[in-house]
CSV table of C-alpha atoms in Angstrom, one decimal:
chain,number,residue,atom,x,y,z
A,1,UNK,CA,-10.6,-57.9,-35.9
A,2,UNK,CA,-8.4,-55.3,-35.1
A,3,UNK,CA,-4.8,-55.3,-36.8
A,4,UNK,CA,-2.9,-54.9,-33.7
A,5,UNK,CA,-0.2,-57.3,-33.2
A,6,UNK,CA,-2.1,-60.1,-31.0
A,7,UNK,CA,0.7,-62.5,-28.9
A,8,UNK,CA,-0.3,-65.6,-27.7
A,9,UNK,CA,1.6,-68.6,-26.4
A,10,UNK,CA,1.4,-71.5,-28.8
A,11,UNK,CA,0.6,-74.7,-27.2
A,12,UNK,CA,1.8,-77.8,-29.5
A,13,UNK,CA,1.1,-80.5,-27.1
A,14,UNK,CA,2.2,-84.1,-28.0
A,15,UNK,CA,1.0,-85.1,-31.3
A,16,UNK,CA,1.2,-81.9,-33.5
A,17,UNK,CA,5.2,-81.6,-33.5
A,18,UNK,CA,6.1,-84.8,-34.1
A,19,UNK,CA,2.9,-86.5,-36.1
A,20,UNK,CA,1.2,-83.2,-37.7
A,21,UNK,CA,4.0,-80.9,-38.9
A,22,UNK,CA,2.2,-80.1,-41.9
A,23,UNK,CA,-0.7,-78.3,-39.7
A,24,UNK,CA,2.0,-76.6,-37.4
A,25,UNK,CA,3.6,-75.3,-40.5
A,26,UNK,CA,0.4,-74.4,-41.9
A,27,UNK,CA,-0.7,-72.5,-38.6
A,28,UNK,CA,2.4,-71.0,-37.9
A,29,UNK,CA,1.9,-69.1,-41.8
A,30,UNK,CA,-1.8,-68.3,-41.2
A,31,UNK,CA,-0.9,-66.7,-37.7
A,32,UNK,CA,1.6,-64.7,-39.1
A,33,UNK,CA,-0.4,-63.8,-42.5
A,34,UNK,CA,-3.0,-62.1,-40.3
A,35,UNK,CA,-0.7,-60.7,-37.6
A,36,UNK,CA,-0.9,-63.3,-35.0
A,37,UNK,CA,2.4,-63.3,-33.1
A,38,UNK,CA,2.8,-67.1,-31.6
A,39,UNK,CA,5.8,-67.2,-29.0
A,40,UNK,CA,7.1,-70.9,-28.4
A,41,UNK,CA,7.3,-72.0,-24.6
A,42,UNK,CA,10.0,-75.0,-24.9
A,43,UNK,CA,8.9,-76.2,-21.4
A,44,UNK,CA,5.3,-76.8,-22.0
A,45,UNK,CA,4.4,-80.7,-21.4
A,46,UNK,CA,1.3,-83.2,-22.6
A,47,UNK,CA,-1.7,-81.6,-21.4
A,48,UNK,CA,-2.5,-84.7,-19.2
A,49,UNK,CA,-5.2,-86.1,-21.4
A,50,UNK,CA,-4.2,-89.7,-21.6
A,51,UNK,CA,-3.6,-89.5,-17.8
A,52,UNK,CA,-7.5,-88.4,-17.1
A,53,UNK,CA,-8.2,-92.1,-17.2
A,54,UNK,CA,-5.7,-93.1,-14.8
A,55,UNK,CA,-5.9,-90.2,-12.2
A,56,UNK,CA,-7.6,-87.1,-12.9
A,57,UNK,CA,-6.0,-85.1,-10.0
A,58,UNK,CA,-2.5,-85.7,-11.8
A,59,UNK,CA,-4.0,-84.7,-15.4
A,60,UNK,CA,-5.4,-81.5,-13.7
A,61,UNK,CA,-1.9,-80.4,-12.3
A,62,UNK,CA,-0.5,-81.4,-15.6
A,63,UNK,CA,-2.6,-79.1,-17.3
A,64,UNK,CA,-2.3,-76.6,-14.8
A,65,UNK,CA,1.6,-76.5,-15.2
A,66,UNK,CA,0.9,-75.4,-18.8
A,67,UNK,CA,-1.6,-72.8,-17.8
A,68,UNK,CA,0.9,-71.6,-15.2
A,69,UNK,CA,4.0,-71.7,-17.8
A,70,UNK,CA,1.6,-69.2,-20.3
A,71,UNK,CA,0.8,-67.1,-17.3
A,72,UNK,CA,4.0,-66.4,-16.1
A,73,UNK,CA,4.6,-64.6,-19.4
A,74,UNK,CA,1.2,-62.9,-19.3
A,75,UNK,CA,0.0,-64.8,-22.7
A,76,UNK,CA,-3.3,-66.4,-23.5
A,77,UNK,CA,-2.7,-70.3,-24.5
A,78,UNK,CA,-3.5,-71.2,-28.0
A,79,UNK,CA,-3.8,-74.8,-29.1
A,80,UNK,CA,-3.8,-76.6,-32.4
A,81,UNK,CA,-4.9,-80.0,-31.0
A,82,UNK,CA,-8.6,-80.5,-30.1
A,83,UNK,CA,-7.9,-82.8,-27.7
A,84,UNK,CA,-5.3,-80.8,-25.7
A,85,UNK,CA,-7.9,-77.9,-26.4
A,86,UNK,CA,-10.5,-79.8,-24.4
A,87,UNK,CA,-8.0,-80.8,-21.5
A,88,UNK,CA,-6.6,-77.5,-21.4
A,89,UNK,CA,-10.0,-75.4,-21.6
A,90,UNK,CA,-11.9,-77.8,-19.0
A,91,UNK,CA,-9.1,-77.8,-16.3
A,92,UNK,CA,-9.2,-73.8,-16.6
A,93,UNK,CA,-12.6,-73.9,-16.3
A,94,UNK,CA,-12.2,-75.9,-13.2
A,95,UNK,CA,-9.4,-74.1,-11.5
A,96,UNK,CA,-11.2,-71.2,-12.0
A,97,UNK,CA,-14.2,-72.0,-10.3
A,98,UNK,CA,-12.8,-74.0,-7.4
A,99,UNK,CA,-10.5,-72.5,-5.2
A,100,UNK,CA,-10.0,-75.0,-2.9
A,101,UNK,CA,-8.9,-77.5,-6.3
A,102,UNK,CA,-6.8,-74.3,-7.3
A,103,UNK,CA,-4.8,-74.3,-3.9
A,104,UNK,CA,-4.3,-78.3,-4.3
A,105,UNK,CA,-2.8,-77.6,-7.4
A,106,UNK,CA,-0.9,-75.0,-6.5
A,107,UNK,CA,0.8,-76.9,-3.6
A,108,UNK,CA,2.3,-79.3,-6.1
A,109,UNK,CA,3.3,-76.5,-8.5
A,110,UNK,CA,5.2,-74.9,-6.1
A,111,UNK,CA,7.8,-77.3,-6.0
A,112,UNK,CA,8.6,-76.3,-9.5
A,113,UNK,CA,8.6,-73.1,-8.9
A,114,UNK,CA,5.2,-72.2,-10.4
A,115,UNK,CA,2.1,-70.8,-9.5
A,116,UNK,CA,-1.4,-70.5,-11.5
A,117,UNK,CA,-3.4,-68.0,-10.4
A,118,UNK,CA,-6.2,-68.2,-13.1
A,119,UNK,CA,-6.0,-65.5,-15.6
A,120,UNK,CA,-5.1,-67.7,-18.6
A,121,UNK,CA,-7.6,-67.6,-21.6
A,122,UNK,CA,-7.5,-71.0,-23.8
A,123,UNK,CA,-8.5,-70.6,-27.3
A,124,UNK,CA,-8.2,-73.1,-30.4
A,125,UNK,CA,-6.4,-71.9,-33.2
A,126,UNK,CA,-9.5,-72.2,-35.3
A,127,UNK,CA,-11.8,-70.5,-32.6
A,128,UNK,CA,-9.3,-67.4,-32.2
A,129,UNK,CA,-9.5,-66.9,-36.2
A,130,UNK,CA,-13.3,-67.0,-35.9
A,131,UNK,CA,-13.4,-64.8,-33.0
A,132,UNK,CA,-9.9,-62.5,-33.3
A,133,UNK,CA,-9.7,-62.5,-37.2
A,134,UNK,CA,-13.4,-63.0,-38.0
A,135,UNK,CA,-15.1,-64.5,-41.0
A,136,UNK,CA,-15.4,-60.9,-42.9
A,137,UNK,CA,-11.3,-60.4,-42.8
A,138,UNK,CA,-10.8,-64.1,-44.0
A,139,UNK,CA,-13.3,-63.7,-46.8
A,140,UNK,CA,-11.6,-60.4,-47.8
A,141,UNK,CA,-8.0,-62.1,-48.0
A,142,UNK,CA,-9.3,-65.0,-50.3
A,143,UNK,CA,-7.3,-64.8,-53.4
A,144,UNK,CA,-7.6,-68.4,-54.6
A,145,UNK,CA,-10.9,-69.5,-56.0
A,146,UNK,CA,-11.6,-73.3,-54.4
A,147,UNK,CA,-14.6,-73.5,-56.7
A,148,UNK,CA,-17.0,-74.5,-54.1
A,149,UNK,CA,-15.1,-77.6,-53.0
A,150,UNK,CA,-17.2,-80.0,-51.3
A,151,UNK,CA,-15.5,-81.0,-48.2
A,152,UNK,CA,-16.5,-83.0,-45.1
A,153,UNK,CA,-15.8,-80.8,-41.9
A,154,UNK,CA,-14.6,-82.8,-38.8
A,155,UNK,CA,-13.5,-80.4,-36.0
A,156,UNK,CA,-13.1,-83.3,-33.4
A,157,UNK,CA,-15.6,-83.5,-30.2
A,158,UNK,CA,-13.5,-81.4,-27.9
A,159,UNK,CA,-14.0,-78.2,-30.3
A,160,UNK,CA,-17.2,-77.4,-28.5
A,161,UNK,CA,-17.5,-80.1,-25.8
A,162,UNK,CA,-18.1,-80.0,-22.7
A,163,UNK,CA,-20.0,-77.0,-23.8
A,164,UNK,CA,-20.4,-75.7,-20.2
A,165,UNK,CA,-16.1,-75.3,-20.2
A,166,UNK,CA,-16.7,-73.6,-23.7
A,167,UNK,CA,-18.8,-71.3,-22.2
A,168,UNK,CA,-21.4,-72.1,-24.9
A,169,UNK,CA,-19.4,-70.3,-27.8
A,170,UNK,CA,-20.8,-72.7,-30.4
A,171,UNK,CA,-24.2,-74.8,-30.0
A,172,UNK,CA,-22.7,-78.1,-29.2
A,173,UNK,CA,-25.9,-80.1,-31.2
A,174,UNK,CA,-25.9,-77.8,-34.0
A,175,UNK,CA,-22.7,-76.2,-34.5
A,176,UNK,CA,-21.7,-73.6,-37.2
A,177,UNK,CA,-18.8,-71.8,-36.3
A,178,UNK,CA,-16.4,-74.3,-38.2
A,179,UNK,CA,-18.6,-74.4,-41.0
A,180,UNK,CA,-18.4,-71.1,-41.3
A,181,UNK,CA,-14.7,-71.0,-41.3
A,182,UNK,CA,-14.5,-73.3,-44.1
A,183,UNK,CA,-17.2,-71.8,-46.1
A,184,UNK,CA,-15.2,-68.5,-45.8
A,185,UNK,CA,-12.4,-70.2,-47.7
A,186,UNK,CA,-14.7,-70.5,-50.8
A,187,UNK,CA,-14.9,-74.6,-50.2
A,188,UNK,CA,-18.4,-75.6,-49.0
A,189,UNK,CA,-19.1,-77.5,-45.9
A,190,UNK,CA,-21.1,-80.1,-47.0
A,191,UNK,CA,-23.6,-82.0,-44.8
A,192,UNK,CA,-23.1,-85.8,-43.9
A,193,UNK,CA,-24.8,-88.2,-41.9
A,194,UNK,CA,-22.1,-89.2,-39.2
A,195,UNK,CA,-21.1,-85.6,-38.9
A,196,UNK,CA,-21.1,-85.9,-34.7
A,197,UNK,CA,-19.4,-89.1,-34.8
A,198,UNK,CA,-16.2,-89.1,-32.7
A,199,UNK,CA,-12.8,-91.0,-34.1
A,200,UNK,CA,-12.4,-93.1,-31.5
A,201,UNK,CA,-8.8,-92.2,-30.9
A,202,UNK,CA,-9.3,-92.4,-27.3
A,203,UNK,CA,-9.6,-96.2,-27.6
A,204,UNK,CA,-7.4,-97.0,-30.5
A,205,UNK,CA,-5.0,-98.4,-27.7
A,206,UNK,CA,-7.8,-100.3,-26.3
A,207,UNK,CA,-9.8,-101.5,-28.9
A,208,UNK,CA,-8.2,-101.1,-32.3
A,209,UNK,CA,-11.3,-102.9,-34.2
A,210,UNK,CA,-14.1,-100.8,-32.2
A,211,UNK,CA,-12.0,-97.5,-33.2
A,212,UNK,CA,-11.5,-98.6,-37.1
A,213,UNK,CA,-15.0,-99.4,-37.2
A,214,UNK,CA,-15.8,-95.5,-36.0
A,215,UNK,CA,-13.4,-94.2,-38.4
A,216,UNK,CA,-14.7,-96.3,-41.3
A,217,UNK,CA,-18.3,-95.2,-40.5
A,218,UNK,CA,-17.3,-91.6,-40.9
A,219,UNK,CA,-15.4,-91.9,-43.6
A,220,UNK,CA,-17.9,-93.9,-45.7
A,221,UNK,CA,-20.4,-91.3,-44.9
A,222,UNK,CA,-18.1,-88.5,-46.1
A,223,UNK,CA,-17.5,-90.1,-49.2
A,224,UNK,CA,-21.2,-91.2,-49.6
A,225,UNK,CA,-21.9,-87.4,-49.4
A,226,UNK,CA,-20.0,-86.7,-52.5
A,227,UNK,CA,-17.5,-84.5,-50.4
A,228,UNK,CA,-13.5,-84.6,-52.0
A,229,UNK,CA,-12.0,-84.2,-48.9
A,230,UNK,CA,-12.3,-84.1,-45.1
A,231,UNK,CA,-11.1,-80.7,-43.3
A,232,UNK,CA,-9.7,-81.5,-39.7
A,233,UNK,CA,-8.0,-79.4,-36.9
A,234,UNK,CA,-7.2,-81.9,-34.8
A,235,UNK,CA,-3.7,-83.9,-34.9
A,236,UNK,CA,-5.2,-87.2,-33.6
A,237,UNK,CA,-8.1,-86.9,-35.3
A,238,UNK,CA,-6.0,-87.0,-38.1
A,239,UNK,CA,-4.1,-90.2,-37.1
A,240,UNK,CA,-7.3,-91.9,-37.2
A,241,UNK,CA,-8.5,-90.5,-40.5
A,242,UNK,CA,-5.5,-90.4,-42.7
A,243,UNK,CA,-2.4,-92.0,-40.9
A,244,UNK,CA,-4.4,-95.3,-40.4
A,245,UNK,CA,-7.0,-95.0,-43.6
A,246,UNK,CA,-4.8,-97.4,-45.4
A,247,UNK,CA,-4.7,-100.2,-42.6
A,248,UNK,CA,-8.3,-99.5,-42.2
A,249,UNK,CA,-9.1,-99.6,-46.0
A,250,UNK,CA,-7.5,-103.5,-45.6
A,251,UNK,CA,-9.0,-104.3,-42.2
A,252,UNK,CA,-12.6,-103.4,-43.5
A,253,UNK,CA,-12.2,-104.4,-47.0
A,254,UNK,CA,-13.6,-101.1,-48.0
A,255,UNK,CA,-11.6,-98.3,-50.2
A,256,UNK,CA,-12.2,-94.5,-49.1
A,257,UNK,CA,-8.8,-93.0,-50.7
A,258,UNK,CA,-10.3,-89.7,-48.4
A,259,UNK,CA,-7.6,-86.8,-48.6
A,260,UNK,CA,-7.6,-85.3,-45.4
A,261,UNK,CA,-6.6,-81.8,-45.2
A,262,UNK,CA,-6.0,-79.2,-42.0
A,263,UNK,CA,-8.0,-76.2,-42.0
A,264,UNK,CA,-5.2,-74.1,-42.0
A,265,UNK,CA,-3.8,-75.8,-45.0
A,266,UNK,CA,-7.0,-75.1,-47.1
A,267,UNK,CA,-7.4,-71.9,-45.4
A,268,UNK,CA,-3.6,-71.1,-46.9
A,269,UNK,CA,-4.6,-72.3,-50.2
A,270,UNK,CA,-7.4,-69.9,-50.4
A,271,UNK,CA,-4.9,-67.0,-49.4
A,272,UNK,CA,-2.8,-67.8,-52.3
A,273,UNK,CA,0.1,-69.8,-50.6
A,274,UNK,CA,2.0,-72.3,-52.2
A,275,UNK,CA,1.0,-75.9,-51.4
A,276,UNK,CA,4.6,-76.7,-50.2
A,277,UNK,CA,5.0,-73.9,-47.8
A,278,UNK,CA,1.7,-75.5,-46.1
A,279,UNK,CA,3.4,-78.6,-45.8
A,280,UNK,CA,0.9,-80.7,-48.5
A,281,UNK,CA,3.8,-82.9,-48.9
A,282,UNK,CA,3.5,-84.6,-45.8
A,283,UNK,CA,-0.2,-85.5,-46.4
A,284,UNK,CA,-0.4,-88.8,-47.0
A,285,UNK,CA,-3.4,-89.2,-48.8
A,286,UNK,CA,-2.3,-86.8,-51.8
A,287,UNK,CA,-5.3,-84.5,-52.6
A,288,UNK,CA,-3.8,-84.2,-56.1
A,289,UNK,CA,-6.8,-83.9,-57.8
A,290,UNK,CA,-7.9,-80.9,-55.8
A,291,UNK,CA,-4.7,-79.2,-56.0
A,292,UNK,CA,-4.2,-79.6,-60.0
A,293,UNK,CA,-8.4,-78.2,-60.4
A,294,UNK,CA,-7.5,-75.3,-58.3
A,295,UNK,CA,-4.2,-74.8,-60.3
A,296,UNK,CA,-1.9,-74.9,-57.4
A,297,UNK,CA,0.7,-77.3,-57.8
A,298,UNK,CA,3.8,-77.7,-56.0
A,299,UNK,CA,5.8,-76.4,-59.0
A,300,UNK,CA,3.7,-73.2,-59.1
A,301,UNK,CA,4.7,-70.3,-57.0
A,302,UNK,CA,1.7,-67.9,-56.6
A,303,UNK,CA,2.4,-65.7,-53.8
B,1,UNK,CA,-37.7,-138.8,-18.3
B,2,UNK,CA,-36.6,-139.8,-14.9
B,3,UNK,CA,-35.8,-137.9,-11.6
B,4,UNK,CA,-32.1,-137.8,-12.2
B,5,UNK,CA,-32.2,-136.7,-15.7
B,6,UNK,CA,-34.8,-133.7,-15.0
B,7,UNK,CA,-32.2,-132.6,-12.2
B,8,UNK,CA,-29.4,-132.5,-14.5
B,9,UNK,CA,-31.3,-130.6,-17.3
B,10,UNK,CA,-32.3,-128.0,-14.6
B,11,UNK,CA,-28.5,-127.6,-13.6
B,12,UNK,CA,-27.7,-127.0,-16.7
B,13,UNK,CA,-29.9,-124.5,-17.5
B,14,UNK,CA,-29.1,-123.0,-14.5
B,15,UNK,CA,-25.5,-123.1,-15.4
B,16,UNK,CA,-26.1,-121.6,-18.7
B,17,UNK,CA,-28.0,-118.6,-17.1
B,18,UNK,CA,-25.3,-118.1,-14.4
B,19,UNK,CA,-23.1,-115.2,-15.4
B,20,UNK,CA,-26.9,-113.3,-15.5
B,21,UNK,CA,-27.6,-114.0,-12.1
B,22,UNK,CA,-27.3,-111.2,-9.5
B,23,UNK,CA,-26.2,-112.5,-6.1
B,24,UNK,CA,-26.9,-110.1,-3.6
B,25,UNK,CA,-24.6,-111.2,-0.9
B,26,UNK,CA,-21.9,-110.4,-3.6
B,27,UNK,CA,-23.2,-106.9,-4.4
B,28,UNK,CA,-21.2,-104.0,-2.6
B,29,UNK,CA,-24.1,-101.4,-1.5
B,30,UNK,CA,-21.2,-99.0,-0.6
B,31,UNK,CA,-19.3,-99.1,-4.3
B,32,UNK,CA,-21.8,-95.7,-5.2
B,33,UNK,CA,-20.7,-94.0,-2.5
B,34,UNK,CA,-17.0,-94.9,-3.3
B,35,UNK,CA,-17.8,-93.5,-6.9
B,36,UNK,CA,-19.1,-90.6,-5.3
B,37,UNK,CA,-16.3,-89.8,-3.3
B,38,UNK,CA,-13.7,-89.8,-6.8
B,39,UNK,CA,-13.7,-86.4,-8.4
B,40,UNK,CA,-16.4,-86.3,-10.9
B,41,UNK,CA,-18.4,-89.4,-9.4
B,42,UNK,CA,-20.3,-87.0,-7.4
B,43,UNK,CA,-23.8,-87.1,-9.6
B,44,UNK,CA,-24.2,-90.9,-10.4
B,45,UNK,CA,-27.1,-91.1,-8.2
B,46,UNK,CA,-29.1,-88.7,-10.1
B,47,UNK,CA,-29.3,-91.6,-13.1
B,48,UNK,CA,-33.0,-92.5,-13.4
B,49,UNK,CA,-32.2,-94.9,-16.3
B,50,UNK,CA,-33.7,-93.3,-19.3
B,51,UNK,CA,-30.8,-94.6,-21.8
B,52,UNK,CA,-30.4,-91.1,-23.5
B,53,UNK,CA,-26.7,-91.6,-22.9
B,54,UNK,CA,-26.7,-95.0,-24.7
B,55,UNK,CA,-28.8,-94.1,-27.5
B,56,UNK,CA,-26.1,-91.2,-28.0
B,57,UNK,CA,-22.9,-92.9,-27.6
B,58,UNK,CA,-21.1,-93.6,-30.6
B,59,UNK,CA,-19.1,-96.9,-29.3
B,60,UNK,CA,-22.2,-98.3,-28.0
B,61,UNK,CA,-23.4,-98.6,-31.8
B,62,UNK,CA,-20.7,-100.6,-32.7
B,63,UNK,CA,-19.4,-102.5,-29.2
B,64,UNK,CA,-22.5,-103.5,-27.5
B,65,UNK,CA,-20.6,-104.4,-24.2
B,66,UNK,CA,-20.0,-100.6,-23.6
B,67,UNK,CA,-23.5,-99.5,-22.6
B,68,UNK,CA,-23.3,-96.3,-20.3
B,69,UNK,CA,-26.7,-96.8,-19.0
B,70,UNK,CA,-26.0,-100.5,-18.2
B,71,UNK,CA,-22.6,-99.5,-16.6
B,72,UNK,CA,-24.2,-96.9,-14.2
B,73,UNK,CA,-26.9,-99.2,-13.4
B,74,UNK,CA,-24.5,-102.4,-12.6
B,75,UNK,CA,-22.6,-99.5,-10.2
B,76,UNK,CA,-25.6,-98.3,-8.6
B,77,UNK,CA,-26.4,-102.2,-7.7
B,78,UNK,CA,-23.2,-102.3,-6.4
B,79,UNK,CA,-21.6,-104.9,-9.0
B,80,UNK,CA,-18.2,-103.6,-8.0
B,81,UNK,CA,-16.1,-106.2,-9.0
B,82,UNK,CA,-17.9,-106.9,-12.7
B,83,UNK,CA,-17.6,-103.1,-13.5
B,84,UNK,CA,-13.9,-102.3,-12.3
B,85,UNK,CA,-12.5,-105.4,-13.7
B,86,UNK,CA,-13.9,-105.1,-17.0
B,87,UNK,CA,-12.5,-104.1,-20.4
B,88,UNK,CA,-15.8,-101.9,-21.1
B,89,UNK,CA,-15.0,-99.6,-18.6
B,90,UNK,CA,-11.9,-98.4,-20.6
B,91,UNK,CA,-14.4,-98.0,-23.5
B,92,UNK,CA,-15.3,-94.6,-23.3
B,93,UNK,CA,-14.3,-92.4,-26.3
B,94,UNK,CA,-14.7,-89.4,-24.3
B,95,UNK,CA,-16.8,-87.6,-27.2
B,96,UNK,CA,-19.3,-85.9,-24.7
B,97,UNK,CA,-22.6,-86.6,-26.6
B,98,UNK,CA,-24.0,-88.2,-23.5
B,99,UNK,CA,-22.5,-85.7,-21.3
B,100,UNK,CA,-24.5,-83.0,-23.2
B,101,UNK,CA,-27.8,-84.8,-23.5
B,102,UNK,CA,-28.0,-86.5,-20.2
B,103,UNK,CA,-31.2,-85.1,-18.8
B,104,UNK,CA,-30.1,-85.6,-15.3
B,105,UNK,CA,-26.6,-84.0,-15.8
B,106,UNK,CA,-24.9,-87.5,-14.1
B,107,UNK,CA,-21.8,-85.8,-16.6
B,108,UNK,CA,-21.2,-89.0,-17.6
B,109,UNK,CA,-17.8,-88.8,-19.6
B,110,UNK,CA,-16.4,-87.6,-16.3
B,111,UNK,CA,-18.1,-90.2,-14.1
B,112,UNK,CA,-16.3,-92.6,-16.3
B,113,UNK,CA,-13.0,-91.3,-15.7
B,114,UNK,CA,-14.1,-91.8,-11.9
B,115,UNK,CA,-14.9,-95.3,-12.7
B,116,UNK,CA,-11.5,-96.0,-14.5
B,117,UNK,CA,-9.7,-94.0,-11.6
B,118,UNK,CA,-11.3,-96.4,-9.0
B,119,UNK,CA,-10.3,-99.3,-11.4
B,120,UNK,CA,-6.7,-98.5,-11.3
B,121,UNK,CA,-6.7,-98.0,-7.7
B,122,UNK,CA,-8.5,-101.5,-7.3
B,123,UNK,CA,-5.4,-102.9,-9.3
B,124,UNK,CA,-7.3,-103.4,-12.7
B,125,UNK,CA,-5.1,-100.1,-14.7
B,126,UNK,CA,-5.3,-101.2,-18.4
B,127,UNK,CA,-1.6,-102.0,-19.9
B,128,UNK,CA,-2.2,-99.5,-22.5
B,129,UNK,CA,-2.2,-96.5,-19.6
B,130,UNK,CA,0.8,-98.0,-18.1
B,131,UNK,CA,2.6,-97.7,-21.5
B,132,UNK,CA,1.4,-93.9,-21.6
B,133,UNK,CA,2.2,-93.3,-18.0
B,134,UNK,CA,5.9,-94.5,-18.9
B,135,UNK,CA,6.2,-92.2,-22.0
B,136,UNK,CA,5.0,-89.0,-20.7
B,137,UNK,CA,7.2,-89.3,-17.4
B,138,UNK,CA,10.3,-90.2,-19.4
B,139,UNK,CA,9.6,-87.8,-22.1
B,140,UNK,CA,7.3,-84.9,-20.8
B,141,UNK,CA,5.5,-86.0,-23.9
B,142,UNK,CA,3.5,-89.2,-25.7
B,143,UNK,CA,6.2,-89.1,-28.2
B,144,UNK,CA,10.0,-88.8,-27.8
B,145,UNK,CA,11.4,-85.5,-29.3
B,146,UNK,CA,14.8,-87.7,-30.6
B,147,UNK,CA,16.9,-86.5,-33.6
B,148,UNK,CA,15.4,-87.9,-36.2
B,149,UNK,CA,12.4,-86.1,-35.1
B,150,UNK,CA,14.3,-82.6,-35.1
B,151,UNK,CA,16.0,-83.2,-38.3
B,152,UNK,CA,12.7,-83.5,-39.5
B,153,UNK,CA,11.4,-80.3,-38.1
B,154,UNK,CA,14.7,-78.2,-38.7
B,155,UNK,CA,14.2,-79.4,-42.8
B,156,UNK,CA,11.0,-77.5,-42.7
B,157,UNK,CA,12.3,-74.9,-40.6
B,158,UNK,CA,10.3,-75.6,-37.2
B,159,UNK,CA,11.7,-74.6,-34.3
B,160,UNK,CA,13.7,-77.6,-32.3
B,161,UNK,CA,11.6,-79.7,-30.1
B,162,UNK,CA,12.9,-80.4,-26.3
B,163,UNK,CA,11.7,-82.4,-23.4
B,164,UNK,CA,11.0,-81.6,-20.2
B,165,UNK,CA,10.4,-85.0,-18.3
B,166,UNK,CA,11.6,-83.9,-14.7
B,167,UNK,CA,8.4,-81.5,-13.7
B,168,UNK,CA,6.3,-84.3,-14.7
B,169,UNK,CA,8.0,-87.2,-12.9
B,170,UNK,CA,7.8,-84.6,-10.0
B,171,UNK,CA,4.1,-84.0,-10.7
B,172,UNK,CA,3.5,-88.1,-10.7
B,173,UNK,CA,5.6,-88.8,-7.4
B,174,UNK,CA,3.6,-85.9,-5.6
B,175,UNK,CA,0.1,-87.1,-6.7
B,176,UNK,CA,1.3,-91.3,-6.1
B,177,UNK,CA,1.1,-92.0,-10.0
B,178,UNK,CA,5.0,-92.6,-10.2
B,179,UNK,CA,4.0,-95.5,-8.5
B,180,UNK,CA,2.0,-97.1,-11.4
B,181,UNK,CA,5.0,-96.5,-13.8
B,182,UNK,CA,7.0,-99.3,-14.8
B,183,UNK,CA,10.2,-97.6,-13.2
B,184,UNK,CA,8.7,-97.4,-9.9
B,185,UNK,CA,7.5,-101.2,-10.0
B,186,UNK,CA,11.3,-102.2,-11.3
B,187,UNK,CA,13.3,-100.1,-8.6
B,188,UNK,CA,10.9,-101.0,-5.6
B,189,UNK,CA,12.8,-102.9,-3.0
B,190,UNK,CA,10.5,-103.1,-0.4
B,191,UNK,CA,7.3,-104.1,-1.0
B,192,UNK,CA,5.5,-102.6,1.4
B,193,UNK,CA,7.3,-99.1,1.3
B,194,UNK,CA,5.9,-95.9,0.4
B,195,UNK,CA,2.4,-95.0,-0.6
B,196,UNK,CA,1.0,-97.0,-3.2
B,197,UNK,CA,-2.6,-95.6,-2.4
B,198,UNK,CA,-4.2,-99.1,-3.4
B,199,UNK,CA,-2.2,-100.2,-6.1
B,200,UNK,CA,-2.6,-103.7,-5.1
B,201,UNK,CA,-5.4,-105.8,-5.4
B,202,UNK,CA,-7.8,-105.8,-2.6
């Protein structure tokens, strides 16, 4: 909550910088707004999530390498992708609690001139907003009335789970952190029956039909609940819900037309930023109706 | 109905049921210990088959061949080949619902990784993952940071994206994962050279 300048290493992962530039753009803007300095480390590589299925050891070393790079600069790590968050948090938890594993990993990192000592903390950007900026401060800064806009919250499974590695910062069975963040903007996190359903992203390359069915079930549930948009903080969940939405509508012969908005975009609107500054041009399912109603079209500059 | 017809009918019934018959002499009683020797596999024997995992599983509610309780039971019985060569072993979406709820703390989501890792070692890697190994090894990330991507990034004033594939290749070489990449397979001159860590079929 302090206004003191906070500095973090920004971990983008694979999907954000290539397939979710609206998320990256809006997150950088929100960070700036709240005085959070994000440092880019170009040497960061994949977190190891996809490799875990093939060889857990390689995955752990990959995550450790990123942690070591952040540690070298004396910075904690901020993540945007929920899957990266899970992988980096879990690896960090494992390495901090198992000195044998840490030694084994460091043997490999040493060849790269790196060593991980176990001093880094990993935070999802949304968690950072909750814990470091705080709900009260967010509420104070809201300028645009989002008119109680009903939205479906989807943080992604790895935002809170496995809860043990996340040190129970939120209750995985009855979470509230993400809803509190959404409600602080003036929008309303609207409950829906498939709230806990996973996006299926991890099995997209294995069984596309199963993954699509999972997406369809969730989108139908959000629509049924009367929400006008889905709010995301994971770029791969977005690949599933937004970037594949047209294909899935065709495949399942079901219409959703569900705008998928990143939390950082939603918060940005509430703070009075222009949709263009928040990368709304990149959103595929246009939330035009919502933008019009709250009176922030691309033409107008509100800041 | 003569005896011959009777025997034929019996044979037909047996044949139809055959896939469901568990043949004890084909079971591998050591399979569970192999799983336990893998990282994250150590808690599989805690399972008392309550089915909380299966009831919680979002994949199971759509695709019934993915049934965590059944997979664990098959593994404990020693149905090694059936488990490792199956498609279902790759179908965990890693949502951690079962992991959170398991009353015996089998740590199923992570245990599924142990099963998949063993499938790989036994020559059953899913082709989707060979592709991912190749991409990450080639670019340091799943997606290439080419000029098209960087042009798009520059347009909205995002910093340039660079690639660091070399450290990843070095890690994969150190852990043996490199052997599963297409590059390694194509460049191997001596079939028996190097450490393939059980990469071939047993």
